[in-house]
Each structure stands twice: as structure tokens, then as C-alpha cells.
mmCIF file of C-alpha atoms in Angstrom:
data_model
loop_
_atom_site.group_PDB
_atom_site.id
_atom_site.type_symbol
_atom_site.label_atom_id
_atom_site.label_comp_id
_atom_site.label_asym_id
_atom_site.label_seq_id
_atom_site.Cartn_x
_atom_site.Cartn_y
_atom_site.Cartn_z
ATOM 1 C CA UNK A 134 -11.631 -21.575 -36.844
ATOM 2 C CA UNK A 135 -9.437 -19.878 -34.253
ATOM 3 C CA UNK A 136 -10.638 -17.773 -31.404
ATOM 4 C CA UNK A 137 -8.631 -15.103 -29.679
ATOM 5 C CA UNK A 138 -8.309 -15.440 -25.944
ATOM 6 C CA UNK A 139 -9.957 -12.743 -23.904
ATOM 7 C CA UNK A 140 -7.498 -10.472 -22.103
ATOM 8 C CA UNK A 141 -6.844 -11.619 -18.563
ATOM 9 C CA UNK A 142 -8.087 -9.200 -15.930
ATOM 10 C CA UNK A 143 -6.318 -9.297 -12.597
ATOM 11 C CA UNK A 144 -8.534 -9.782 -9.586
ATOM 12 C CA UNK A 145 -8.088 -6.933 -7.113
ATOM 13 C CA UNK A 146 -6.869 -7.974 -3.668
ATOM 14 C CA UNK A 147 -7.553 -4.958 -1.460
ATOM 15 C CA UNK A 148 -5.809 -6.246 1.669
ATOM 16 C CA UNK A 149 -2.698 -7.212 -0.306
ATOM 17 C CA UNK A 150 -2.682 -3.772 -1.926
ATOM 18 C CA UNK A 151 -3.016 -2.233 1.537
ATOM 19 C CA UNK A 152 -0.030 -4.276 2.746
ATOM 20 C CA UNK A 153 2.061 -3.098 -0.207
ATOM 21 C CA UNK A 154 0.957 0.505 0.400
ATOM 22 C CA UNK A 155 1.953 0.219 4.062
ATOM 23 C CA UNK A 156 5.362 -1.160 3.124
ATOM 24 C CA UNK A 157 5.845 1.555 0.512
ATOM 25 C CA UNK A 158 4.913 4.336 2.935
ATOM 26 C CA UNK A 159 7.150 2.902 5.657
ATOM 27 C CA UNK A 160 10.032 2.589 3.175
ATOM 28 C CA UNK A 161 9.564 6.176 2.048
ATOM 29 C CA UNK A 162 9.472 7.320 5.664
ATOM 30 C CA UNK A 163 12.781 5.550 6.325
ATOM 31 C CA UNK A 164 14.380 7.441 3.413
ATOM 32 C CA UNK A 165 13.027 10.782 4.638
ATOM 33 C CA UNK A 166 13.943 10.136 8.286
ATOM 34 C CA UNK A 167 17.432 8.728 7.697
ATOM 35 C CA UNK A 168 19.339 12.062 7.434
ATOM 36 C CA UNK A 169 18.100 13.138 10.877
ATOM 37 C CA UNK A 170 19.735 10.050 12.398
ATOM 38 C CA UNK A 171 22.991 10.841 10.592
ATOM 39 C CA UNK A 172 23.439 14.050 12.618
ATOM 40 C CA UNK A 173 25.466 12.435 15.458
ATOM 41 C CA UNK A 174 27.916 10.994 12.905
ATOM 42 C CA UNK A 175 28.134 14.121 10.768
ATOM 43 C CA UNK A 176 28.339 16.611 13.629
ATOM 44 C CA UNK A 177 30.187 14.774 16.403
ATOM 45 C CA UNK A 178 32.531 12.474 14.485
ATOM 46 C CA UNK A 179 32.984 14.321 11.178
ATOM 47 C CA UNK A 180 32.764 17.815 12.721
ATOM 48 C CA UNK A 181 30.179 19.121 10.268
ATOM 49 C CA UNK A 182 28.610 22.323 11.649
ATOM 50 C CA UNK A 183 25.282 21.553 13.300
ATOM 51 C CA UNK A 184 23.395 23.963 11.046
ATOM 52 C CA UNK A 185 24.703 22.131 7.958
ATOM 53 C CA UNK A 186 23.825 18.722 9.390
ATOM 54 C CA UNK A 187 20.380 20.065 10.252
ATOM 55 C CA UNK A 188 20.000 21.357 6.708
ATOM 56 C CA UNK A 189 20.722 17.892 5.330
ATOM 57 C CA UNK A 190 18.168 16.443 7.748
ATOM 58 C CA UNK A 191 15.458 18.732 6.349
ATOM 59 C CA UNK A 192 16.402 18.209 2.678
ATOM 60 C CA UNK A 193 14.110 15.185 2.004
ATOM 61 C CA UNK A 194 11.181 16.987 3.622
ATOM 62 C CA UNK A 195 11.797 19.965 1.336
ATOM 63 C CA UNK A 196 11.496 17.760 -1.737
ATOM 64 C CA UNK A 197 8.461 16.014 -0.283
ATOM 65 C CA UNK A 198 6.540 19.194 0.496
ATOM 66 C CA UNK A 199 7.403 20.810 -2.843
ATOM 67 C CA UNK A 200 5.991 17.948 -4.939
ATOM 68 C CA UNK A 201 3.014 16.534 -3.023
ATOM 69 C CA UNK A 202 0.333 18.370 -4.996
ATOM 70 C CA UNK A 203 2.076 17.660 -8.309
ATOM 71 C CA UNK A 204 2.170 13.931 -7.557
ATOM 72 C CA UNK A 205 -1.495 14.086 -6.549
ATOM 73 C CA UNK A 206 -2.392 15.720 -9.876
ATOM 74 C CA UNK A 207 -0.397 13.053 -11.712
ATOM 75 C CA UNK A 208 -2.277 10.316 -9.844
ATOM 76 C CA UNK A 209 -5.621 11.894 -10.775
ATOM 77 C CA UNK A 210 -4.584 11.948 -14.430
ATOM 78 C CA UNK A 211 -2.483 8.825 -14.978
ATOM 79 C CA UNK A 212 -3.399 6.515 -12.111
ATOM 80 C CA UNK A 213 -1.985 5.574 -8.745
ATOM 81 C CA UNK A 214 -0.001 2.502 -9.819
ATOM 82 C CA UNK A 215 2.173 4.398 -12.289
ATOM 83 C CA UNK A 216 2.763 7.275 -9.902
ATOM 84 C CA UNK A 217 3.742 4.977 -7.037
ATOM 85 C CA UNK A 218 6.159 2.936 -9.158
ATOM 86 C CA UNK A 219 7.788 5.956 -10.824
ATOM 87 C CA UNK A 220 8.084 7.981 -7.624
ATOM 88 C CA UNK A 221 9.575 5.153 -5.568
ATOM 89 C CA UNK A 222 11.991 4.265 -8.377
ATOM 90 C CA UNK A 223 13.081 7.907 -8.483
ATOM 91 C CA UNK A 224 13.649 7.850 -4.712
ATOM 92 C CA UNK A 225 15.733 4.674 -5.047
ATOM 93 C CA UNK A 226 17.922 6.109 -7.808
ATOM 94 C CA UNK A 227 18.485 9.298 -5.803
ATOM 95 C CA UNK A 228 19.353 7.373 -2.630
ATOM 96 C CA UNK A 229 21.858 5.159 -4.450
ATOM 97 C CA UNK A 230 23.362 8.146 -6.268
ATOM 98 C CA UNK A 231 23.805 9.951 -2.942
ATOM 99 C CA UNK A 232 26.368 7.326 -1.947
ATOM 100 C CA UNK A 233 28.585 8.339 -4.870
ATOM 101 C CA UNK A 234 28.858 12.093 -4.282
ATOM 102 C CA UNK A 235 30.888 14.220 -1.921
ATOM 103 C CA UNK A 236 30.119 17.655 -0.585
ATOM 104 C CA UNK A 237 27.113 19.232 1.079
ATOM 105 C CA UNK A 238 25.459 20.671 -2.033
ATOM 106 C CA UNK A 239 25.305 17.529 -4.234
ATOM 107 C CA UNK A 240 24.331 15.326 -1.288
ATOM 108 C CA UNK A 241 21.622 17.765 -0.254
ATOM 109 C CA UNK A 242 20.298 17.989 -3.817
ATOM 110 C CA UNK A 243 20.007 14.211 -4.098
ATOM 111 C CA UNK A 244 18.285 13.991 -0.723
ATOM 112 C CA UNK A 245 15.779 16.607 -1.928
ATOM 113 C CA UNK A 246 15.191 14.446 -5.013
ATOM 114 C CA UNK A 247 14.778 11.324 -2.867
ATOM 115 C CA UNK A 248 12.207 13.097 -0.706
ATOM 116 C CA UNK A 249 10.381 14.252 -3.827
ATOM 117 C CA UNK A 250 10.157 10.651 -5.000
ATOM 118 C CA UNK A 251 8.727 9.426 -1.695
ATOM 119 C CA UNK A 252 6.018 12.101 -1.894
ATOM 120 C CA UNK A 253 4.322 9.959 -4.538
ATOM 121 C CA UNK A 254 3.319 7.484 -1.808
ATOM 122 C CA UNK A 255 1.768 10.189 0.361
ATOM 123 C CA UNK A 256 -0.288 11.484 -2.540
ATOM 124 C CA UNK A 257 -1.323 8.255 -4.288
ATOM 125 C CA UNK A 258 -1.588 5.361 -1.839
ATOM 126 C CA UNK A 259 -4.418 6.982 0.098
ATOM 127 C CA UNK A 260 -6.591 6.934 -3.010
ATOM 128 C CA UNK A 261 -5.854 3.201 -3.404
ATOM 129 C CA UNK A 262 -7.310 2.584 0.059
ATOM 130 C CA UNK A 263 -10.339 4.804 -0.482
ATOM 131 C CA UNK A 264 -10.957 3.322 -3.930
ATOM 132 C CA UNK A 265 -10.816 -0.357 -2.990
ATOM 133 C CA UNK A 266 -12.297 -0.445 0.513
ATOM 134 C CA UNK A 267 -16.009 0.151 1.171
ATOM 135 C CA UNK A 268 -16.969 2.936 3.600
ATOM 136 C CA UNK A 269 -17.657 0.513 6.451
ATOM 137 C CA UNK A 270 -14.020 -0.751 6.361
ATOM 138 C CA UNK A 271 -12.296 2.327 4.985
ATOM 139 C CA UNK A 272 -11.481 3.929 8.328
ATOM 140 C CA UNK A 273 -9.739 0.797 9.608
ATOM 141 C CA UNK A 274 -7.833 0.385 6.344
ATOM 142 C CA UNK A 275 -6.696 4.003 6.337
ATOM 143 C CA UNK A 276 -5.723 3.768 9.992
ATOM 144 C CA UNK A 277 -3.484 0.812 9.146
ATOM 145 C CA UNK A 278 -2.046 2.725 6.210
ATOM 146 C CA UNK A 279 -1.304 5.798 8.337
ATOM 147 C CA UNK A 280 0.302 3.745 11.111
ATOM 148 C CA UNK A 281 3.303 3.024 8.913
ATOM 149 C CA UNK A 282 4.709 6.551 9.244
ATOM 150 C CA UNK A 283 5.601 6.373 12.959
ATOM 151 C CA UNK A 284 6.718 2.782 12.408
ATOM 152 C CA UNK A 285 9.017 3.914 9.587
ATOM 153 C CA UNK A 286 10.600 6.471 11.889
ATOM 154 C CA UNK A 287 11.071 3.758 14.501
ATOM 155 C CA UNK A 288 12.817 1.499 11.945
ATOM 156 C CA UNK A 289 15.166 4.318 10.941
ATOM 157 C CA UNK A 290 15.919 5.085 14.582
ATOM 158 C CA UNK A 291 16.846 1.459 15.249
ATOM 159 C CA UNK A 292 18.732 0.619 12.051
ATOM 160 C CA UNK A 293 20.509 3.774 10.836
ATOM 161 C CA UNK A 294 22.813 4.339 13.860
ATOM 162 C CA UNK A 295 24.033 0.739 13.626
ATOM 163 C CA UNK A 296 24.640 1.001 9.868
ATOM 164 C CA UNK A 297 26.744 4.160 10.173
ATOM 165 C CA UNK A 298 28.719 3.030 13.240
ATOM 166 C CA UNK A 299 31.712 2.480 10.957
ATOM 167 C CA UNK A 300 31.834 6.170 10.085
ATOM 168 C CA UNK A 301 30.299 5.995 6.576
ATOM 169 C CA UNK A 302 26.813 7.227 5.640
ATOM 170 C CA UNK A 303 26.600 5.049 2.518
ATOM 171 C CA UNK A 304 25.186 1.885 4.189
ATOM 172 C CA UNK A 305 22.233 3.841 5.598
ATOM 173 C CA UNK A 306 21.488 5.418 2.214
ATOM 174 C CA UNK A 307 21.738 2.033 0.494
ATOM 175 C CA UNK A 308 19.367 0.514 3.060
ATOM 176 C CA UNK A 309 16.709 3.137 2.326
ATOM 177 C CA UNK A 310 17.325 2.827 -1.417
ATOM 178 C CA UNK A 311 16.782 -0.939 -1.331
ATOM 179 C CA UNK A 312 13.532 -0.542 0.591
ATOM 180 C CA UNK A 313 12.012 1.946 -1.871
ATOM 181 C CA UNK A 314 13.301 -0.024 -4.884
ATOM 182 C CA UNK A 315 11.571 -3.174 -3.629
ATOM 183 C CA UNK A 316 8.462 -1.088 -2.941
ATOM 184 C CA UNK A 317 8.455 0.224 -6.520
ATOM 185 C CA UNK A 318 8.501 -3.319 -7.914
ATOM 186 C CA UNK A 319 5.780 -4.502 -5.529
ATOM 187 C CA UNK A 320 3.544 -1.550 -6.451
ATOM 188 C CA UNK A 321 4.011 -2.281 -10.131
ATOM 189 C CA UNK A 322 3.047 -5.938 -9.602
ATOM 190 C CA UNK A 323 0.283 -5.693 -6.991
ATOM 191 C CA UNK A 324 -1.436 -2.291 -7.212
ATOM 192 C CA UNK A 325 -4.486 -1.972 -9.451
ATOM 193 C CA UNK A 326 -5.893 1.490 -9.990
ATOM 194 C CA UNK A 327 -9.372 1.922 -8.485
ATOM 195 C CA UNK A 328 -12.045 2.369 -11.103
ATOM 196 C CA UNK A 329 -12.988 5.916 -12.008
ATOM 197 C CA UNK A 330 -16.043 6.867 -14.047
ATOM 198 C CA UNK A 331 -15.179 8.314 -17.418
ATOM 199 C CA UNK A 332 -14.733 12.056 -17.025
ATOM 200 C CA UNK A 333 -16.813 12.730 -20.127
ATOM 201 C CA UNK A 334 -19.733 10.705 -18.706
ATOM 202 C CA UNK A 335 -19.608 12.128 -15.200
ATOM 203 C CA UNK A 336 -21.911 14.984 -14.164
ATOM 204 C CA UNK A 337 -20.239 18.365 -14.009
ATOM 205 C CA UNK A 338 -20.856 18.382 -10.235
ATOM 206 C CA UNK A 339 -18.462 15.424 -9.850
ATOM 207 C CA UNK A 340 -15.617 16.825 -11.947
ATOM 208 C CA UNK A 341 -15.852 20.427 -10.705
ATOM 209 C CA UNK A 342 -13.186 21.840 -8.416
ATOM 210 C CA UNK A 343 -14.338 20.866 -4.867
ATOM 211 C CA UNK A 344 -12.447 23.814 -3.387
ATOM 212 C CA UNK A 345 -14.845 26.150 -5.182
ATOM 213 C CA UNK A 346 -17.915 24.096 -4.331
ATOM 214 C CA UNK A 347 -17.930 24.682 -0.562
ATOM 215 C CA UNK A 348 -15.562 25.189 2.352
ATOM 216 C CA UNK A 349 -15.458 21.623 3.658
ATOM 217 C CA UNK A 350 -11.986 20.752 2.356
ATOM 218 C CA UNK A 351 -10.524 24.088 3.417
ATOM 219 C CA UNK A 352 -11.851 23.558 6.942
ATOM 220 C CA UNK A 353 -10.429 20.044 7.237
ATOM 221 C CA UNK A 354 -7.053 21.250 5.948
ATOM 222 C CA UNK A 355 -7.059 24.016 8.568
ATOM 223 C CA UNK A 356 -8.045 21.579 11.314
ATOM 224 C CA UNK A 357 -5.226 19.222 10.348
ATOM 225 C CA UNK A 358 -2.627 21.997 10.390
ATOM 226 C CA UNK A 359 -3.763 22.992 13.883
ATOM 227 C CA UNK A 360 -3.784 19.407 15.154
ATOM 228 C CA UNK A 361 -0.264 18.793 13.841
ATOM 229 C CA UNK A 362 1.008 21.336 16.411
ATOM 230 C CA UNK A 363 0.628 19.077 19.500
ATOM 231 C CA UNK A 364 1.820 16.051 17.516
ATOM 232 C CA UNK A 365 5.150 17.609 16.577
ATOM 233 C CA UNK A 366 5.526 19.536 19.828
ATOM 234 C CA UNK A 367 5.394 16.300 21.818
ATOM 235 C CA UNK A 368 7.543 14.252 19.431
ATOM 236 C CA UNK A 369 10.162 16.980 18.911
ATOM 237 C CA UNK A 370 10.576 18.134 22.501
ATOM 238 C CA UNK A 371 9.430 15.087 24.460
ATOM 239 C CA UNK A 372 12.881 13.515 24.747
ATOM 240 C CA UNK A 373 14.690 16.678 25.823
ATOM 241 C CA UNK A 374 11.814 17.573 28.202
ATOM 242 C CA UNK A 375 12.072 14.231 29.968
ATOM 243 C CA UNK A 376 15.861 14.406 30.259
ATOM 244 C CA UNK A 377 16.485 18.087 31.003
ATOM 245 C CA UNK A 378 13.336 19.227 32.808
ATOM 246 C CA UNK A 379 12.213 15.994 34.447
ATOM 247 C CA UNK A 380 15.645 14.522 35.199
ATOM 248 C CA UNK A 381 15.098 11.185 33.427
ATOM 249 C CA UNK A 382 18.023 9.147 32.150
ATOM 250 C CA UNK A 383 18.514 9.087 28.365
ATOM 251 C CA UNK A 384 17.652 5.367 28.279
ATOM 252 C CA UNK A 385 14.404 5.761 30.228
ATOM 253 C CA UNK A 386 13.384 8.806 28.202
ATOM 254 C CA UNK A 387 14.146 7.033 24.925
ATOM 255 C CA UNK A 388 12.124 3.985 25.913
ATOM 256 C CA UNK A 389 9.108 6.102 26.840
ATOM 257 C CA UNK A 390 9.229 8.061 23.576
ATOM 258 C CA UNK A 391 9.536 4.801 21.598
ATOM 259 C CA UNK A 392 6.562 3.316 23.455
ATOM 260 C CA UNK A 393 4.552 6.449 22.701
ATOM 261 C CA UNK A 394 5.395 6.152 18.983
ATOM 262 C CA UNK A 395 4.414 2.494 18.841
ATOM 263 C CA UNK A 396 1.155 2.988 20.728
ATOM 264 C CA UNK A 397 0.410 6.009 18.562
ATOM 265 C CA UNK A 398 0.556 3.783 15.484
ATOM 266 C CA UNK A 399 -1.888 1.375 17.124
ATOM 267 C CA UNK A 400 -4.060 4.336 18.111
ATOM 268 C CA UNK A 401 -4.445 5.390 14.493
ATOM 269 C CA UNK A 402 -5.732 1.924 13.657
ATOM 270 C CA UNK A 403 -8.135 1.911 16.620
ATOM 271 C CA UNK A 404 -9.596 5.321 15.792
ATOM 272 C CA UNK A 405 -10.025 4.299 12.150
ATOM 273 C CA UNK A 406 -11.937 1.207 13.283
ATOM 274 C CA UNK A 407 -14.074 3.401 15.542
ATOM 275 C CA UNK A 408 -14.959 5.699 12.646
ATOM 276 C CA UNK A 409 -16.239 2.676 10.712
ATOM 277 C CA UNK A 410 -18.371 1.596 13.653
ATOM 278 C CA UNK A 411 -19.990 5.009 14.168
ATOM 279 C CA UNK A 412 -20.286 5.670 10.415
ATOM 280 C CA UNK A 413 -18.491 9.011 10.590
ATOM 281 C CA UNK A 414 -14.940 10.364 10.268
ATOM 282 C CA UNK A 415 -15.766 13.814 11.605
ATOM 283 C CA UNK A 416 -17.363 12.896 14.937
ATOM 284 C CA UNK A 417 -14.285 10.885 16.070
ATOM 285 C CA UNK A 418 -12.094 13.698 14.759
ATOM 286 C CA UNK A 419 -13.910 16.103 17.091
ATOM 287 C CA UNK A 420 -13.538 13.650 19.981
ATOM 288 C CA UNK A 421 -9.795 13.421 19.295
ATOM 289 C CA UNK A 422 -9.432 17.205 19.297
ATOM 290 C CA UNK A 423 -11.297 17.557 22.583
ATOM 291 C CA UNK A 424 -9.357 14.707 24.181
ATOM 292 C CA UNK A 425 -6.129 16.322 23.009
ATOM 293 C CA UNK A 426 -6.902 19.506 24.929
ATOM 294 C CA UNK A 427 -7.403 17.571 28.169
ATOM 295 C CA UNK A 428 -4.339 15.355 27.633
ATOM 296 C CA UNK A 429 -2.030 18.314 26.993
ATOM 297 C CA UNK A 430 -3.251 20.135 30.097
ATOM 298 C CA UNK A 431 -2.762 16.985 32.190
ATOM 299 C CA UNK A 432 0.734 16.520 30.752
ATOM 300 C CA UNK A 433 1.610 20.117 31.585
ATOM 301 C CA UNK A 434 0.295 19.710 35.146
ATOM 302 C CA UNK A 435 2.154 16.438 35.717
ATOM 303 C CA UNK A 436 5.363 17.980 34.422
ATOM 304 C CA UNK A 437 4.975 21.084 36.513
ATOM 305 C CA UNK A 438 4.577 18.935 39.633
ATOM 306 C CA UNK A 439 7.417 16.554 38.591
ATOM 307 C CA UNK A 440 5.304 13.454 39.208
ATOM 308 C CA UNK A 441 7.266 10.781 37.341
ATOM 309 C CA UNK A 442 4.507 8.187 36.967
ATOM 310 C CA UNK A 443 1.930 10.797 36.012
ATOM 311 C CA UNK A 444 4.400 12.297 33.513
ATOM 312 C CA UNK A 445 4.883 8.907 31.856
ATOM 313 C CA UNK A 446 1.155 8.164 31.643
ATOM 314 C CA UNK A 447 0.076 11.594 30.451
ATOM 315 C CA UNK A 448 2.899 11.942 27.916
ATOM 316 C CA UNK A 449 2.103 8.585 26.290
ATOM 317 C CA UNK A 450 -1.623 9.370 26.353
ATOM 318 C CA UNK A 451 -1.157 12.844 24.870
ATOM 319 C CA UNK A 452 1.210 11.508 22.193
ATOM 320 C CA UNK A 453 -1.237 8.784 21.147
ATOM 321 C CA UNK A 454 -4.128 11.241 20.944
ATOM 322 C CA UNK A 455 -2.008 13.788 19.071
ATOM 323 C CA UNK A 456 -1.397 11.415 16.131
ATOM 324 C CA UNK A 457 -4.859 9.806 16.086
ATOM 325 C CA UNK A 458 -6.497 12.450 13.884
ATOM 326 C CA UNK A 459 -4.288 11.882 10.851
ATOM 327 C CA UNK A 460 -6.108 8.957 9.260
ATOM 328 C CA UNK A 461 -9.558 10.395 9.990
ATOM 329 C CA UNK A 462 -8.800 13.693 8.262
ATOM 330 C CA UNK A 463 -7.009 11.953 5.399
ATOM 331 C CA UNK A 464 -9.980 9.683 4.715
ATOM 332 C CA UNK A 465 -12.439 12.576 4.955
ATOM 333 C CA UNK A 466 -10.471 14.606 2.418
ATOM 334 C CA UNK A 467 -10.431 11.748 -0.096
ATOM 335 C CA UNK A 468 -14.138 11.033 0.332
ATOM 336 C CA UNK A 469 -15.194 14.680 0.027
ATOM 337 C CA UNK A 470 -12.888 15.474 -2.909
ATOM 338 C CA UNK A 471 -14.171 12.554 -4.978
ATOM 339 C CA UNK A 472 -12.340 10.370 -7.528
ATOM 340 C CA UNK A 473 -11.362 13.205 -9.891
ATOM 341 C CA UNK A 474 -9.755 15.446 -7.266
ATOM 342 C CA UNK A 475 -8.663 13.153 -4.431
ATOM 343 C CA UNK A 476 -5.016 13.020 -5.488
ATOM 344 C CA UNK A 477 -4.582 16.788 -5.489
ATOM 345 C CA UNK A 478 -6.653 17.177 -2.327
ATOM 346 C CA UNK A 479 -4.566 14.593 -0.459
ATOM 347 C CA UNK A 480 -1.426 16.315 -1.719
ATOM 348 C CA UNK A 481 -2.722 19.634 -0.384
ATOM 349 C CA UNK A 482 -3.627 17.945 2.909
ATOM 350 C CA UNK A 483 -0.107 16.641 3.432
ATOM 351 C CA UNK A 484 1.484 19.872 2.232
ATOM 352 C CA UNK A 485 -0.366 21.876 4.866
ATOM 353 C CA UNK A 486 0.586 19.414 7.589
ATOM 354 C CA UNK A 487 4.271 19.399 6.692
ATOM 355 C CA UNK A 488 4.385 23.178 6.494
ATOM 356 C CA UNK A 489 2.677 23.390 9.880
ATOM 357 C CA UNK A 490 5.149 20.894 11.307
ATOM 358 C CA UNK A 491 8.061 23.002 10.014
ATOM 359 C CA UNK A 492 6.823 25.946 12.084
ATOM 360 C CA UNK A 493 6.348 23.912 15.258
ATOM 361 C CA UNK A 494 10.062 23.327 15.896
ATOM 362 C CA UNK A 495 11.271 26.920 16.077
ATOM 363 C CA UNK A 496 7.926 28.271 17.343
ATOM 364 C CA UNK A 497 7.418 25.908 20.265
ATOM 365 C CA UNK A 498 11.154 25.925 20.966
ATOM 366 C CA UNK A 499 11.063 29.697 21.389
ATOM 367 C CA UNK A 500 7.925 29.391 23.537
ATOM 368 C CA UNK A 501 9.649 26.883 25.833
ATOM 369 C CA UNK A 502 12.587 29.260 26.149
ATOM 370 C CA UNK A 503 10.253 32.022 27.286
ATOM 371 C CA UNK A 504 7.846 30.247 29.662
ATOM 372 C CA UNK A 505 9.246 26.765 30.298
ATOM 373 C CA UNK A 506 7.941 23.326 29.360
ATOM 374 C CA UNK A 507 4.750 23.039 31.491
ATOM 375 C CA UNK A 508 3.262 26.371 30.405
ATOM 376 C CA UNK A 509 4.384 25.821 26.805
ATOM 377 C CA UNK A 510 2.607 22.436 26.660
ATOM 378 C CA UNK A 511 -0.486 24.024 28.172
ATOM 379 C CA UNK A 512 -0.420 26.766 25.544
ATOM 380 C CA UNK A 513 -0.059 24.171 22.776
ATOM 381 C CA UNK A 514 -3.563 23.019 23.815
ATOM 382 C CA UNK A 515 -4.853 26.238 22.242
ATOM 383 C CA UNK A 516 -4.334 24.665 18.795
ATOM 384 C CA UNK A 517 -6.858 21.792 19.222
ATOM 385 C CA UNK A 518 -9.179 24.222 21.026
ATOM 386 C CA UNK A 519 -9.257 26.416 17.910
ATOM 387 C CA UNK A 520 -9.553 23.363 15.650
ATOM 388 C CA UNK A 521 -12.601 21.841 17.364
ATOM 389 C CA UNK A 522 -15.269 24.317 16.157
ATOM 390 C CA UNK A 523 -13.777 24.258 12.642
ATOM 391 C CA UNK A 524 -14.498 20.542 12.180
ATOM 392 C CA UNK A 525 -17.481 20.245 9.799
ATOM 393 C CA UNK A 526 -20.682 18.661 11.046
ATOM 394 C CA UNK A 527 -21.787 15.312 9.676
ATOM 395 C CA UNK A 528 -24.904 17.007 8.319
ATOM 396 C CA UNK A 529 -22.814 19.165 5.977
ATOM 397 C CA UNK A 530 -21.087 16.113 4.497
ATOM 398 C CA UNK A 531 -24.440 14.303 4.232
ATOM 399 C CA UNK A 532 -25.899 17.231 2.272
ATOM 400 C CA UNK A 533 -22.919 17.127 -0.073
ATOM 401 C CA UNK A 534 -23.333 13.376 -0.563
ATOM 402 C CA UNK A 535 -27.047 13.781 -1.300
ATOM 403 C CA UNK A 536 -26.321 16.521 -3.829
ATOM 404 C CA UNK A 537 -23.761 14.393 -5.646
ATOM 405 C CA UNK A 538 -26.079 11.389 -5.649
ATOM 406 C CA UNK A 539 -28.920 13.442 -7.093
ATOM 407 C CA UNK A 540 -26.671 14.823 -9.816
ATOM 408 C CA UNK A 541 -25.559 11.269 -10.668
ATOM 409 C CA UNK A 542 -29.154 10.167 -11.155
#
């Protein structure tokens, strides 16, 4: 008599899956950030008009923003592993193909496609973290996951200029393509989709559209859009502020901005750990918003008085606080949306943030032109001031959790 072997079930390794998610997100960030670091080559050496070089720099973000919600819906329907592998493979193919074309239009189109592929990581990897880590470790895990975005930008800033020093953009595109290709393979091998209850067996309360259930998700989305204003204001204009308004050398200004980016990544991890300790994402989110108001006002005051040491301290502090909210809001959205809607909700979360970030550049730039850097930074503090009362109370989330638990029983 022969017996058939039972199918082998892979044992989930949450921390390994987190490491792969971090690498995938960092790789995708490198692909999206690379065109911005090509501008000196394209504009200065190859004499491409600055507006065209800037258009290429925004092309991956256009593809990313346009497809975030679609990737989230695909993850809700077909699972995170498939979405991550397909999206990253698409980004790799587009990046490699971009090395073979000439002309602004085909290169821009392929960069849009590459950005669209990387959007799969933004939409799907967050659900992997929420699905495999218990609530008491979820904030730390998500903080680690979110730290890879500033680190990815830092990698691109260090590597891309060296790769294109010979006058060809292809090595930089190949570098990003290799990273996302390796990420696609790792996701296919390592990622296991978190378990979801069968939709047919789940109470209607769990499968219903959470955006129609209450206003919690809408409020967190609005808060995140407002809190992205100081983040991008400081990162976009920090370097030029230090050099032009404060009289710093390019080297000193660059070092300070890099330090702020690195410490900001660590800050996301620390705030995530704190949210686990206090058992709440929303209370630390409110603390971050309030601290951001004070830090921006201190930065504006230090800049107005041209106090070099105070400028350095307050800028780094304000930059760290400005990025700290990201993981908290991201985790809250996934937890509130639930397993059947988290992909789309996380896609909507990122879409709102990227759209808000797109407005910051021209908006804050025009504000600086009108009133100068110190007053402009002080006025940016209005955004977290508006966001603070919009942050839901813990009691509202607790009531939602109790309602869902009662419907499950």
C-alpha cells in the first residue's frame, strides 16, 4: 500500500519577510529617485533644458501615484506575494529597456512604467507586516519597513552620480534594474501571504467598504497629507536654504541634510517601537504633530537669527520629527481597514501623500519667494497645527474594534 506525502507547508519567517520587504522598498525607491540625480548630467553636460530634465525626474512618481490603488486592489484579491513579484519584475524590465531607447518621450514612458512597477511594494508590503506581526510588535516592524525609503534615497544619492560620471545614464538604470529584479526573486521565494478569512465566511461588517462605515480612514488620510507638507518642505528646500540663506558651504550643507535623512530613518523605527509600548498608533501620531509645530517654529527662529549651531540642531530635529508620522499612520490605516480592504486603503494613503508632496515644491517655493525662508518655515507649521485635531481618538478605534469583534462572534 502506498501513501501520498502530505503537501509541504512553508513555515512563515516574519523577520525574514520584513527584511525582504525592506530591501524591496529600498530598491524601488532607488529606481524612483535615480532620475532626479541624473539632472546634473542631463542639464549641465548634455544641455537638456532644465524643464525636460525635471520632467524625467518626476516620471517614475507619476507612474507610482497613478497605480497605487490598483496595486492595492490586486493585493486584496490575489495576494501580496504575487503582486510584489510581478510589480518588481515589471519595474526591472522597464529599467533595463530604458537603457536601449533614445529620446525624451520613450525614456519618459519607460520611467513611468518603472515607477508603476515599484508602486506594488508601497501597496502590498505593508500588509505583509501587518499580517505577520502581532500588534505589540507591529509598530516597530512597520517603522523598520518605512525607514527604507529615506535610506533608498541616500543610496541613490551616493551611487548614481558615480555611475554616470562617464557621461552615460545606462549604468544607473541598470543598477536600479538589478536591485528590483533581485527583489522580485526574493519576494517570490520568501514572502508568504498572510492568512485571510474566507470572504464568504466573514461577517458583512468585515467585508464592507470601511470608507462608508465611518470617517476614521478619511481623517487619517487627511492628517497624513497635511503632515507631508513639513517633511517635503524641509527635504526639498533644506539644502538651498543652508547654502543661500545661511551661507553654508555645499559640503557642510550636504552633510547636514544627509545626517537628517539617516536620523529620520532611525526616528521612524523609534516611534514605531514607542507605539508598541504605549499600545496606540494615534497617541504618538498626535505627539509627533505637536512636536512638529514646535520644531518648525524653532527652526524658523534659528534661521532668522542666523545662529549656525542652533540652525543645525533645529533643522535635524525638525526633519526627524517631520518623517516620524509615516509608519504610525500607515499601520493605523492597515489595522482600521482590515484584511479585505487594507491593500486599497494603503494605496489610497500613499496616493494622497504623493499628491500632497507634489504640491509642496511649487507652493512652498512660491511662499519662500514672497516672505523668505524663516517666515515660510513658520507658516509651514500651520499644516501640523491643522492636522492635530483631525487625528482620531483612541476611543473611536476601540469602539470600532469592539464592533468588529462582536460581529465576528
